């Protein structure tokens, strides 16, 4: 088939249309090209000059042998952020003390799981103590008989987690609401990481003093494995699986707010270390012998040990609305003293958060994070039986070595605000429970007298500060990141080196202190 040959007029008309179309396209391209270089797009260039030079190049003023490269324009569609899932409280169930049938999903993929698992951080170094706490059961595992024996020793409640749901069997009432807020914290962990905690069965003590003595379960071929007990603290001669204390979610009885708000308030109201009063500060109740001895170091007409101490009457504080016990108002001195009472004290983290040099009177007890602290780096060690002279030397040293003292302050502040933020508190809970569950040699079942608990059953009937702190500390829904990655266990050499380093730092301070008082005696 032959195509018809266009006449002369048709050729001219068609050619004109093609030329017009090319001109239109060229004009559109110029408009698009000019828009690329508007001032709000590239502020480092003058658009008129830049566009003029490009136009000259296009019109034929390009130097010989030059080539113009125009980058192609691409339009990126922004990635739609993953919508966060939330679990609102359903108090229709809570007021009847029952839990909703499907209040947590059985699984929830994190953002890290979907995109880049390599972005997950490594846990702080003190997480390595989880392996040490669980070492007594590394060979034998944990049996149902061991857990039931622990329940008979000195325990307050038994916790069973099955398929992401929590069940509590209560043995005895804890002091104030320690047990309640500990259980609340565990429920928030389930909300944060739904479907990620394994099934487990454990016993918890809310006492200030651990009860499982190491000597009662000595090693040997006929030795009996100790009963596993979770608690807030441990000692060198007891066996404890240490767990974060209740006050991270608030201590309603003494108006101590949840940890996240405490940190924010302390940061906002903080003063420069150099601007603080150049004394050591302590405020509390002198019920134990150690604390009564400490009060003797207070300033008097005859002696100034560089310390300022104040007694605290909690009954009066409650009556007057806690006006004298606000934590943020107790950070006005360069040095703050931590001293245990009858047992372990919850106050150490608040003292470390004060942006002051922590003077740590030699403690007997440790909690889950304090084993990550180093003397002379995070705090200044104080003798237990010569407190006045030890405090006096610490204050004199700090006031005469201001930069070194501020380095200690900065290290402690970084530790508290970074390594002890709530993200890591939850991750520590997650990892210690998961490592514990790996040792279990049986499938847990719900105890006959246990009841199911959930956020609804605890928060909905609560009133006053208890409800306020629960609602403030409640995890709204699953996090979009995975738990931090556990560091490896200590090898024997690294573990012994760590302990030796701590002991050497304390010994060095004691040597400095001894020489200081010898010089004072010579000049007096």
PDB file of C-alpha atoms in Angstrom, residues 150-158 168-175 179 183 204-207 211:
ATOM      1  CA  UNK A 150      11.432 -19.635  97.196  1.00  0.00           C
ATOM      2  CA  UNK A 151       7.778 -18.853  97.842  1.00  0.00           C
ATOM      3  CA  UNK A 152       8.143 -20.339 101.318  1.00  0.00           C
ATOM      4  CA  UNK A 153      11.290 -18.368 102.275  1.00  0.00           C
ATOM      5  CA  UNK A 154      10.392 -14.683 102.202  1.00  0.00           C
ATOM      6  CA  UNK A 155       8.327 -13.744  99.199  1.00  0.00           C
ATOM      7  CA  UNK A 156       5.425 -11.415  98.640  1.00  0.00           C
ATOM      8  CA  UNK A 157       3.897 -12.529  95.348  1.00  0.00           C
ATOM      9  CA  UNK A 158       4.262 -15.027  92.539  1.00  0.00           C
ATOM     10  CA  UNK A 168      -0.470 -12.862  90.412  1.00  0.00           C
ATOM     11  CA  UNK A 169      -0.678 -15.038  93.506  1.00  0.00           C
ATOM     12  CA  UNK A 170      -0.242 -12.891  96.629  1.00  0.00           C
ATOM     13  CA  UNK A 171       1.505 -14.319  99.687  1.00  0.00           C
ATOM     14  CA  UNK A 172       1.677 -11.222 101.891  1.00  0.00           C
ATOM     15  CA  UNK A 173       1.056  -7.471 101.582  1.00  0.00           C
ATOM     16  CA  UNK A 174       4.081  -5.369 100.771  1.00  0.00           C
ATOM     17  CA  UNK A 175       5.010  -2.128 102.545  1.00  0.00           C
ATOM     18  CA  UNK A 179       4.103  -4.598  95.281  1.00  0.00           C
ATOM     19  CA  UNK A 183       3.341  -5.202  89.176  1.00  0.00           C
ATOM     20  CA  UNK A 204       9.232 -11.685  94.066  1.00  0.00           C
ATOM     21  CA  UNK A 205      10.221 -10.080  97.378  1.00  0.00           C
ATOM     22  CA  UNK A 206       9.673  -6.347  97.976  1.00  0.00           C
ATOM     23  CA  UNK A 207      11.849  -6.275 101.113  1.00  0.00           C
ATOM     24  CA  UNK A 211      16.750 -13.350 102.374  1.00  0.00           C
TER      25      UNK A 211
END
